[in-house]
XYZ file of C-alpha atoms in Angstrom:
584
model
C 3.681 -47.038 -7.512
C 4.856 -50.319 -6.169
C 2.555 -53.108 -7.133
C 3.746 -55.857 -4.845
C 1.449 -54.753 -1.948
C -1.573 -55.068 -4.223
C -1.292 -58.748 -5.486
C 0.975 -60.887 -7.566
C 3.466 -59.157 -9.676
C 2.795 -61.339 -12.696
C -0.804 -60.057 -12.854
C 0.225 -56.252 -12.897
C 1.680 -54.552 -15.615
C 5.086 -53.019 -14.901
C 3.691 -49.502 -15.873
C 1.845 -49.620 -12.679
C 4.945 -49.652 -10.600
C 6.283 -46.149 -11.325
C 7.514 -44.292 -8.170
C 9.378 -40.958 -7.615
C 13.047 -41.293 -6.985
C 13.917 -38.553 -4.440
C 17.478 -38.646 -5.410
C 16.847 -37.687 -9.109
C 13.366 -36.046 -8.907
C 12.203 -38.390 -11.687
C 9.595 -41.235 -11.763
C 11.171 -44.649 -12.355
C 9.976 -48.202 -12.615
C 10.573 -50.091 -9.506
C 11.213 -53.830 -9.753
C 11.545 -54.939 -6.145
C 13.929 -57.909 -5.911
C 12.853 -58.508 -2.314
C 9.513 -59.502 -3.557
C 10.792 -62.180 -5.875
C 10.689 -60.043 -8.953
C 13.602 -60.463 -11.250
C 14.455 -58.217 -14.086
C 12.942 -59.295 -17.440
C 15.134 -60.947 -19.836
C 15.551 -60.458 -23.525
C 14.906 -63.307 -26.004
C 18.580 -64.113 -25.831
C 18.336 -64.649 -22.142
C 20.432 -61.600 -21.029
C 18.981 -59.118 -18.479
C 17.671 -55.817 -20.001
C 19.534 -52.662 -19.050
C 17.911 -50.325 -16.642
C 19.510 -47.290 -18.263
C 16.765 -44.774 -18.791
C 15.423 -44.952 -22.486
C 16.127 -41.891 -24.892
C 13.355 -39.137 -24.300
C 12.626 -39.151 -28.023
C 11.375 -42.717 -27.985
C 8.024 -43.717 -26.662
C 8.628 -46.903 -24.615
C 5.392 -47.093 -22.902
C 3.828 -49.258 -25.499
C 6.987 -51.303 -26.407
C 7.004 -54.649 -24.754
C 10.695 -55.016 -25.564
C 11.676 -52.125 -23.183
C 11.209 -52.766 -19.464
C 13.642 -49.801 -18.458
C 12.601 -46.814 -16.410
C 11.886 -43.651 -18.364
C 12.254 -40.080 -17.343
C 8.962 -38.083 -17.693
C 5.600 -37.926 -16.355
C 3.961 -40.912 -14.809
C 2.689 -43.021 -17.608
C -0.987 -44.230 -17.730
C -1.754 -47.767 -16.308
C -2.363 -50.367 -18.735
C -3.407 -54.100 -18.468
C -1.746 -56.979 -20.198
C -3.753 -57.959 -23.159
C -5.279 -61.404 -22.660
C -5.102 -63.535 -25.612
C -8.504 -64.724 -26.994
C -9.195 -68.488 -26.911
C -9.473 -70.261 -30.247
C -12.831 -70.004 -31.617
C -13.350 -66.330 -30.719
C -14.944 -64.944 -27.566
C -17.396 -67.739 -26.932
C -15.280 -69.374 -24.404
C -13.418 -67.855 -21.557
C -9.849 -68.710 -20.949
C -8.614 -69.365 -17.312
C -6.833 -66.056 -17.521
C -10.102 -64.264 -18.490
C -11.945 -65.842 -15.659
C -9.159 -64.853 -13.367
C -9.285 -61.121 -14.528
C -13.104 -61.118 -13.903
C -12.393 -61.640 -10.186
C -9.995 -58.792 -10.008
C -12.836 -56.120 -10.475
C -12.361 -54.501 -6.867
C -8.639 -54.550 -7.613
C -9.167 -52.640 -10.838
C -11.192 -50.009 -9.096
C -8.496 -49.567 -6.509
C -5.900 -49.299 -9.164
C -7.779 -46.498 -10.929
C -7.867 -44.554 -7.701
C -4.219 -45.097 -6.944
C -3.290 -44.041 -10.512
C -5.341 -40.818 -10.048
C -3.700 -40.190 -6.760
C -0.308 -40.455 -8.290
C -1.002 -38.405 -11.195
C -2.443 -35.700 -8.842
C 0.788 -36.049 -6.756
C 2.788 -35.270 -9.843
C 0.625 -32.261 -10.696
C 0.723 -30.953 -7.145
C 4.550 -31.380 -6.916
C 5.025 -29.744 -10.250
C 2.842 -26.963 -9.376
C 4.344 -26.395 -5.973
C 7.764 -26.346 -7.627
C 6.647 -23.825 -10.295
C 4.939 -21.591 -7.616
C 8.077 -21.863 -5.502
C 10.233 -20.774 -8.341
C 7.897 -18.013 -9.267
C 7.631 -16.887 -5.683
C 11.594 -16.848 -5.366
C 11.775 -14.911 -8.534
C 9.273 -12.306 -7.540
C 10.690 -12.128 -4.024
C 14.290 -11.648 -5.345
C 13.114 -8.770 -7.352
C 12.350 -6.493 -4.256
C 15.052 -4.228 -2.975
C 15.140 -3.764 0.764
C 16.486 -0.797 2.817
C 16.479 -1.166 6.635
C 16.190 2.355 8.018
C 18.075 2.906 11.318
C 15.775 3.385 14.282
C 12.583 2.524 12.418
C 10.581 -0.037 14.018
C 7.980 -1.806 11.847
C 4.632 -2.532 13.665
C 3.268 -4.686 10.901
C -0.458 -4.631 10.517
C -2.284 -4.944 13.835
C -6.055 -5.371 13.868
C -7.893 -2.419 15.336
C -4.946 -0.021 14.586
C -4.559 2.500 11.697
C -1.271 2.542 9.778
C 0.545 4.792 7.469
C 2.621 3.864 4.304
C 4.902 6.629 2.789
C 4.973 6.249 -1.091
C 8.042 8.139 -2.478
C 8.516 8.786 -6.156
C 12.191 9.708 -6.746
C 13.572 11.816 -9.712
C 16.519 9.556 -10.251
C 17.144 8.881 -13.903
C 17.388 5.142 -13.863
C 16.196 2.887 -16.708
C 16.191 3.088 -20.477
C 14.332 6.051 -21.997
C 14.456 8.238 -18.872
C 17.247 10.701 -19.987
C 14.671 13.395 -20.780
C 13.311 13.611 -17.141
C 14.707 14.884 -13.859
C 17.988 16.340 -12.712
C 20.784 14.616 -14.737
C 22.850 14.470 -11.525
C 20.074 13.849 -8.992
C 20.936 11.239 -6.286
C 17.140 10.660 -6.128
C 15.231 13.359 -4.240
C 11.551 12.940 -3.053
C 10.075 14.297 -6.185
C 6.540 12.869 -5.554
C 5.497 11.949 -1.912
C 2.200 10.523 -0.727
C 1.340 9.649 2.893
C -1.175 6.890 2.699
C -3.278 6.649 5.780
C -5.333 3.349 6.163
C -8.125 3.632 8.850
C -8.156 1.232 11.858
C -11.407 -0.409 10.490
C -9.794 -0.818 7.008
C -12.945 0.850 5.360
C -11.237 4.030 4.171
C -7.862 5.564 3.284
C -6.526 9.080 2.808
C -3.752 9.796 0.370
C -2.014 13.025 1.311
C 0.228 14.481 -1.240
C 3.279 16.629 0.169
C 4.713 19.214 -2.183
C 8.162 18.723 -3.075
C 8.775 22.564 -2.766
C 7.433 22.791 0.867
C 9.668 24.507 3.248
C 9.902 22.392 6.385
C 12.181 21.152 9.078
C 14.361 17.978 8.218
C 15.320 16.280 11.464
C 18.772 14.722 12.141
C 18.720 11.194 10.998
C 21.070 8.203 10.661
C 21.731 5.921 7.711
C 23.280 2.553 7.399
C 26.202 2.674 4.999
C 27.309 -0.183 2.690
C 30.076 -1.332 5.117
C 27.539 -1.423 8.010
C 28.786 1.746 9.642
C 26.132 4.216 10.971
C 26.330 7.741 9.639
C 24.635 10.696 11.391
C 23.294 13.404 8.983
C 22.623 16.748 10.668
C 19.183 18.195 10.437
C 18.145 21.332 8.611
C 15.738 24.169 9.421
C 13.546 25.551 6.682
C 14.755 23.303 3.959
C 12.955 21.992 0.836
C 10.987 18.844 1.534
C 12.395 17.030 -1.479
C 15.937 17.141 -0.044
C 14.855 14.904 2.820
C 15.937 11.999 0.555
C 19.183 11.667 -1.421
C 20.754 15.012 -0.264
C 23.810 14.380 1.796
C 23.311 10.787 1.673
C 19.789 10.722 3.334
C 17.769 7.419 2.806
C 13.950 6.821 2.976
C 14.222 6.671 6.849
C 15.158 10.408 6.779
C 12.062 11.172 4.846
C 9.935 9.068 7.080
C 11.164 11.065 10.104
C 10.655 14.386 8.139
C 6.962 13.416 7.519
C 6.472 12.593 11.281
C 7.960 15.982 12.228
C 5.641 17.695 9.809
C 2.319 15.798 10.338
C 2.653 14.241 13.811
C 1.714 10.878 12.278
C 4.075 7.915 12.698
C 5.129 6.360 9.385
C 5.132 2.577 9.627
C 6.496 1.683 6.187
C 7.724 3.152 2.977
C 7.656 2.233 -0.710
C 10.045 3.952 -2.980
C 9.809 3.851 -6.922
C 11.676 5.590 -9.845
C 10.386 6.622 -13.243
C 10.271 3.053 -14.517
C 7.505 2.159 -12.164
C 5.069 4.384 -13.864
C 5.917 2.957 -17.357
C 5.969 -0.738 -16.288
C 2.952 -0.716 -14.137
C 0.681 1.043 -16.563
C 1.850 -1.411 -19.354
C 1.314 -4.331 -17.002
C -2.404 -3.554 -16.638
C -2.934 -2.688 -20.290
C -3.044 1.047 -20.025
C -4.768 3.544 -17.643
C -7.601 5.739 -18.638
C -7.062 9.596 -18.255
C -9.065 12.533 -19.269
C -8.117 16.121 -20.316
C -10.481 19.038 -20.999
C -8.373 20.266 -23.922
C -5.949 18.700 -26.343
C -2.358 18.532 -25.059
C 0.861 19.076 -27.165
C 3.594 19.667 -24.646
C 6.997 20.313 -26.316
C 8.898 19.737 -22.928
C 7.429 16.360 -22.017
C 6.490 15.476 -25.528
C 2.978 14.584 -24.323
C 0.294 14.582 -27.031
C -3.239 13.805 -26.209
C -6.643 14.676 -27.755
C -9.343 16.428 -25.675
C -11.415 13.849 -23.703
C -10.483 10.332 -22.608
C -7.519 8.377 -23.711
C -5.746 5.250 -22.515
C -2.115 5.617 -21.897
C 0.774 3.531 -20.759
C 4.553 3.342 -20.693
C 6.566 6.447 -21.876
C 3.320 8.404 -22.412
C 2.026 7.676 -19.002
C 5.218 8.819 -17.538
C 5.063 11.991 -19.598
C 1.603 12.596 -18.324
C 2.424 12.458 -14.638
C 5.575 14.533 -15.158
C 4.269 17.439 -17.314
C 3.508 20.671 -15.630
C 3.249 23.235 -18.443
C 0.064 22.029 -19.911
C -2.198 22.018 -16.751
C -3.519 24.772 -14.410
C -1.056 27.473 -13.627
C 1.933 25.246 -14.456
C 2.917 24.734 -10.897
C 3.896 21.672 -9.020
C 0.686 22.009 -7.066
C -1.365 21.634 -10.218
C 0.802 18.733 -11.357
C 0.064 17.036 -8.007
C -3.786 17.224 -8.894
C -2.971 15.619 -12.219
C -1.106 12.773 -10.497
C -3.800 12.160 -7.958
C -6.403 11.798 -10.896
C -3.967 9.419 -12.691
C -3.272 7.260 -9.486
C -7.085 6.978 -8.864
C -7.601 5.775 -12.388
C -4.730 3.314 -12.080
C -6.195 1.876 -8.843
C -9.532 1.425 -10.604
C -7.760 -0.505 -13.433
C -5.845 -2.667 -11.017
C -9.038 -3.547 -9.146
C -11.085 -4.188 -12.223
C -12.398 -7.568 -13.382
C -10.377 -7.165 -16.489
C -7.198 -7.229 -14.536
C -8.136 -9.523 -11.691
C -9.439 -12.315 -13.955
C -6.350 -12.330 -16.248
C -3.444 -14.549 -14.955
C -1.227 -12.871 -17.568
C -2.003 -9.319 -16.375
C -1.753 -10.342 -12.673
C 1.732 -11.912 -13.329
C 2.934 -8.958 -15.354
C 1.638 -6.665 -12.576
C 3.438 -8.609 -9.896
C 6.640 -8.677 -11.845
C 6.551 -5.003 -12.621
C 5.581 -4.075 -8.939
C 8.307 -6.180 -7.475
C 10.856 -4.876 -10.014
C 9.963 -1.279 -9.299
C 9.850 -1.346 -5.442
C 12.325 -0.503 -2.841
C 10.770 -1.134 0.659
C 11.509 -1.098 4.305
C 12.488 -4.445 6.011
C 9.024 -4.684 7.584
C 7.357 -5.285 4.142
C 10.439 -6.519 2.430
C 9.238 -9.867 1.092
C 6.492 -10.956 -1.189
C 4.628 -12.530 1.660
C 4.686 -9.265 3.631
C 3.696 -7.376 0.540
C 0.742 -9.810 0.101
C -0.342 -9.127 3.724
C -0.268 -5.484 2.917
C -2.435 -6.074 -0.129
C -4.855 -8.041 2.125
C -5.238 -5.123 4.483
C -6.172 -2.879 1.407
C -8.261 -5.206 -0.514
C -11.587 -4.440 1.113
C -11.475 -0.684 0.706
C -13.878 0.637 -1.775
C -12.409 3.147 -4.209
C -15.083 5.541 -3.265
C -13.512 5.648 0.194
C -10.056 6.406 -0.930
C -9.565 10.249 -0.953
C -6.564 12.129 -2.450
C -5.770 15.399 -0.954
C -2.850 17.758 -0.958
C -1.328 19.298 2.130
C -2.931 22.831 2.399
C -0.133 25.487 1.782
C 0.368 29.199 1.238
C 3.141 30.972 -0.536
C 6.254 31.268 1.584
C 6.131 34.724 3.177
C 9.928 34.946 3.498
C 10.423 35.158 -0.211
C 9.942 38.341 -2.052
C 8.792 36.283 -5.191
C 7.624 33.016 -3.622
C 8.714 29.791 -5.419
C 8.233 27.620 -2.243
C 5.308 27.097 -0.088
C 4.671 26.685 3.734
C 1.957 24.725 5.390
C -1.300 26.684 5.757
C -1.313 27.934 9.297
C -4.768 26.548 10.334
C -5.870 24.148 7.665
C -2.726 22.017 7.676
C -3.045 21.322 11.450
C -6.698 20.643 11.027
C -5.960 18.130 8.345
C -3.133 16.480 10.392
C -5.558 16.319 13.427
C -8.258 14.621 11.298
C -5.737 12.104 10.149
C -4.523 11.482 13.588
C -7.972 10.941 14.841
C -8.587 8.439 11.857
C -11.324 10.692 10.323
C -12.210 9.713 6.792
C -12.287 12.680 4.276
C -15.067 10.825 2.474
C -17.368 10.689 5.494
C -16.263 13.946 7.196
C -19.699 15.511 7.254
C -21.541 12.520 8.870
C -18.779 12.013 11.563
C -18.674 15.642 12.330
C -22.355 15.723 12.794
C -22.492 12.517 14.974
C -19.613 13.971 17.160
C -21.269 17.303 17.254
C -24.468 15.857 18.446
C -22.644 13.740 21.171
C -20.752 16.882 22.297
C -23.889 19.033 22.396
C -25.646 16.550 24.651
C -22.784 16.501 27.195
C -22.448 20.340 27.191
C -26.191 21.127 27.035
C -26.630 22.258 30.518
C -23.465 24.451 30.822
C -23.629 25.849 27.359
C -27.242 26.538 27.027
C -28.041 30.113 26.396
C -27.203 33.045 24.050
C -23.906 33.487 22.133
C -22.096 36.969 21.860
C -21.003 38.056 18.488
C -17.388 37.183 17.761
C -16.450 40.776 17.712
C -17.755 41.133 21.221
C -15.569 38.408 22.625
C -12.566 39.537 24.683
C -9.945 37.029 25.693
C -6.276 36.859 26.749
C -4.457 33.971 25.448
C -1.620 32.250 27.555
C 0.608 29.478 26.178
C 0.765 26.492 28.540
C 1.009 23.892 25.951
C 4.802 23.709 25.609
C 4.417 24.273 21.820
C 6.371 27.244 20.662
C 4.234 29.996 19.202
C 0.957 28.290 20.056
C -0.483 31.492 21.511
C 0.364 33.638 18.567
C -0.866 31.210 16.142
C -4.134 30.988 18.009
C -4.451 34.880 18.156
C -3.940 34.936 14.266
C -6.645 32.355 13.771
C -9.111 34.062 16.016
C -8.563 37.445 14.575
C -8.269 36.702 10.874
C -10.656 33.911 10.429
C -13.091 33.877 13.197
C -13.339 37.763 13.828
C -12.317 37.742 17.444
C -10.372 40.940 17.013
C -10.373 41.732 20.842
C -7.899 38.999 21.619
C -4.445 39.363 23.008
C -1.194 37.334 23.215
C -0.105 37.161 26.856
C 2.960 34.899 25.925
C 3.698 31.948 28.184
C 1.666 30.901 31.141
C 3.296 30.668 34.534
C 3.537 26.860 34.129
C 2.646 24.200 31.594
C -0.960 23.078 31.720
C -2.145 19.537 30.932
C -5.476 20.708 29.610
C -6.792 23.944 27.972
C -9.022 25.959 30.189
C -11.182 29.070 29.697
C -11.948 31.074 32.862
C -14.747 33.584 32.634
C -17.120 35.607 34.803
C -20.946 35.018 35.115
C -21.620 37.973 32.911
C -19.211 36.744 30.272
C -21.122 33.401 29.691
C -22.416 34.451 26.240
C -18.697 35.240 25.290
C -17.561 31.819 26.827
C -20.206 29.907 24.850
C -19.097 31.592 21.518
C -15.423 30.875 22.041
C -16.154 27.339 23.193
C -18.015 26.765 19.955
C -15.173 28.094 17.966
C -12.501 26.038 19.791
C -14.419 22.725 20.353
C -14.017 23.133 24.228
C -15.713 20.533 26.286
C -17.766 21.620 29.345
C -15.049 20.496 31.516
C -12.665 23.032 30.116
C -14.967 25.980 31.147
C -14.279 27.467 34.463
C -16.991 29.898 35.567
C -16.183 32.429 38.268
C -18.497 33.813 41.010
C -18.149 37.586 40.422
C -19.044 39.579 37.257
C -16.254 41.112 35.383
C -15.698 44.788 34.371
C -17.149 46.011 31.112
C -13.872 45.558 29.147
C -12.198 42.826 31.306
C -11.221 39.888 29.115
C -11.644 36.172 29.725
C -8.574 33.976 30.309
C -7.732 31.171 27.851
C -4.777 28.915 28.841
C -3.596 26.582 26.018
C -2.720 23.120 27.456
C -0.934 19.987 26.200
C -4.081 18.963 24.458
C -3.688 21.946 22.012
C -3.170 20.359 18.613
C -2.990 23.572 16.466
C -4.726 26.737 15.822
C -8.338 26.112 14.628
C -8.181 22.420 15.674
C -10.841 21.563 18.079
C -9.502 20.791 21.511
C -11.933 18.281 22.823
C -14.695 18.446 20.315
C -15.135 16.522 16.969
C -12.025 16.501 14.874
C -13.250 17.975 11.449
C -11.145 18.056 8.428
C -10.724 21.411 6.646
C -12.761 22.010 3.462
C -9.700 21.058 1.086
C -9.883 20.108 -2.440
C -9.821 16.379 -2.818
C -10.395 13.658 -5.440
C -12.011 10.312 -4.581
C -10.462 7.249 -6.364
C -13.690 6.207 -7.858
C -14.183 9.393 -9.790
C -12.944 10.158 -13.278
C -11.887 13.880 -13.519
C -10.599 15.544 -16.479
C -7.341 17.571 -16.030
C -7.675 21.199 -16.788
């Protein structure tokens, strides 16, 4: 700090004149010739060199050295005033002069403090910048063709697709996965975050699910766009890696399957599990009985254990030790593991440890491949901010409801459950929390009941007595037949008939009935969640066996999914992230 603006230079120690040289980035001693200051001379009369002193020598207390020194800003010091002869009884003129400088002394202390703080802030900012750049540079980014990132808008729900591949990258992974796999979608979770940021649903999609993979485009290393044809009835896991498909193809496949737009993706490989679990100091898991799996080499005692690294990867990869040894049972184990890892990441033990937080950030950024919309550390921090307020008890893990593939004599693949899957998709589309379903259903049911009270008051027929012809005006292929299957097999409406396509497409679903069929209409309206506006009463009674007419419209979401009433989630098995569950 330049002293010449604070008084005479001969009253201020040169150590007070250290300033930052922007060309070198070092603090140096400024002796301003414009202020009449000359360089100090040696006893021989020669000017002292201004070459920086060697770092190994402490020159701050050496009066023979007046040269600038690289290093931190040194502390200020006053020139020692020699005592008058006869001790301290008399004051020298210099001493009296120093007493008058009291205000200047206080000012000097403040300036010294400011200079030191400036150095700390500059050093801290530089360190933070270097750390930020290091972590930011760890992230791999893929820019899927035709995928538009919406970011995170307030008041809007969003969906992140988490993809775990079976690509054998990294040391120690030779015992897992397909040796020649290009990286298929081995573990896939659609993470739906509610618009009010109070809850989330993590939907696992089985890799052996038979589904439609739509045509997609990928950007090649040379910048060219490659169009990859779609496939009908293909395994879900080949939506990534196969024929050069990238995560954008998996995003499109999930949208085709669920009706939910996927806003972002995160892709990780085997190393992610090992590195993340080690970064947080291990993850607590629980098994009902001791495990000694020769295939995955997983060995665990019955009860709780804390696992990390290779053992954690073996835990989420093993199939032969849990349930019926299927991929569906492995999904349950993975969900329990992820819930436990989320709890560990959000624990005070992790959040109050700078070392663990850094290790976690390092491991996470090393492991991630993401879309351009979240392809920087800052954007990932924004994502973390959106999730930070969600209590673990309001994060529900669920698996897509499925049945054995009816087209296979000995099923090894699965297909979506014809009614439960559409119901679950509709619940997620309506932003219904699986952890609060009962309350929301009841609230919506009460509101609907009030609106329909007048029209729907009265007796209900038995399901077996309901007669209805179903026409498809929805534009969705097979809607009438799927509704008939649901009515007959799950609701007991055996006197229902598929009348194929309606004469024209209908915007809304309607139920037309005669006055003497009102009890049947009320029963069917209850089943299908039809609003009062969907009921079209006639003026003349129907014959004894004459059916009502149901026309499915564009508001049809799937068999068993309420048309206008409350969107309810099916009673599917789920795990809340705050619960510790023992794998069976």
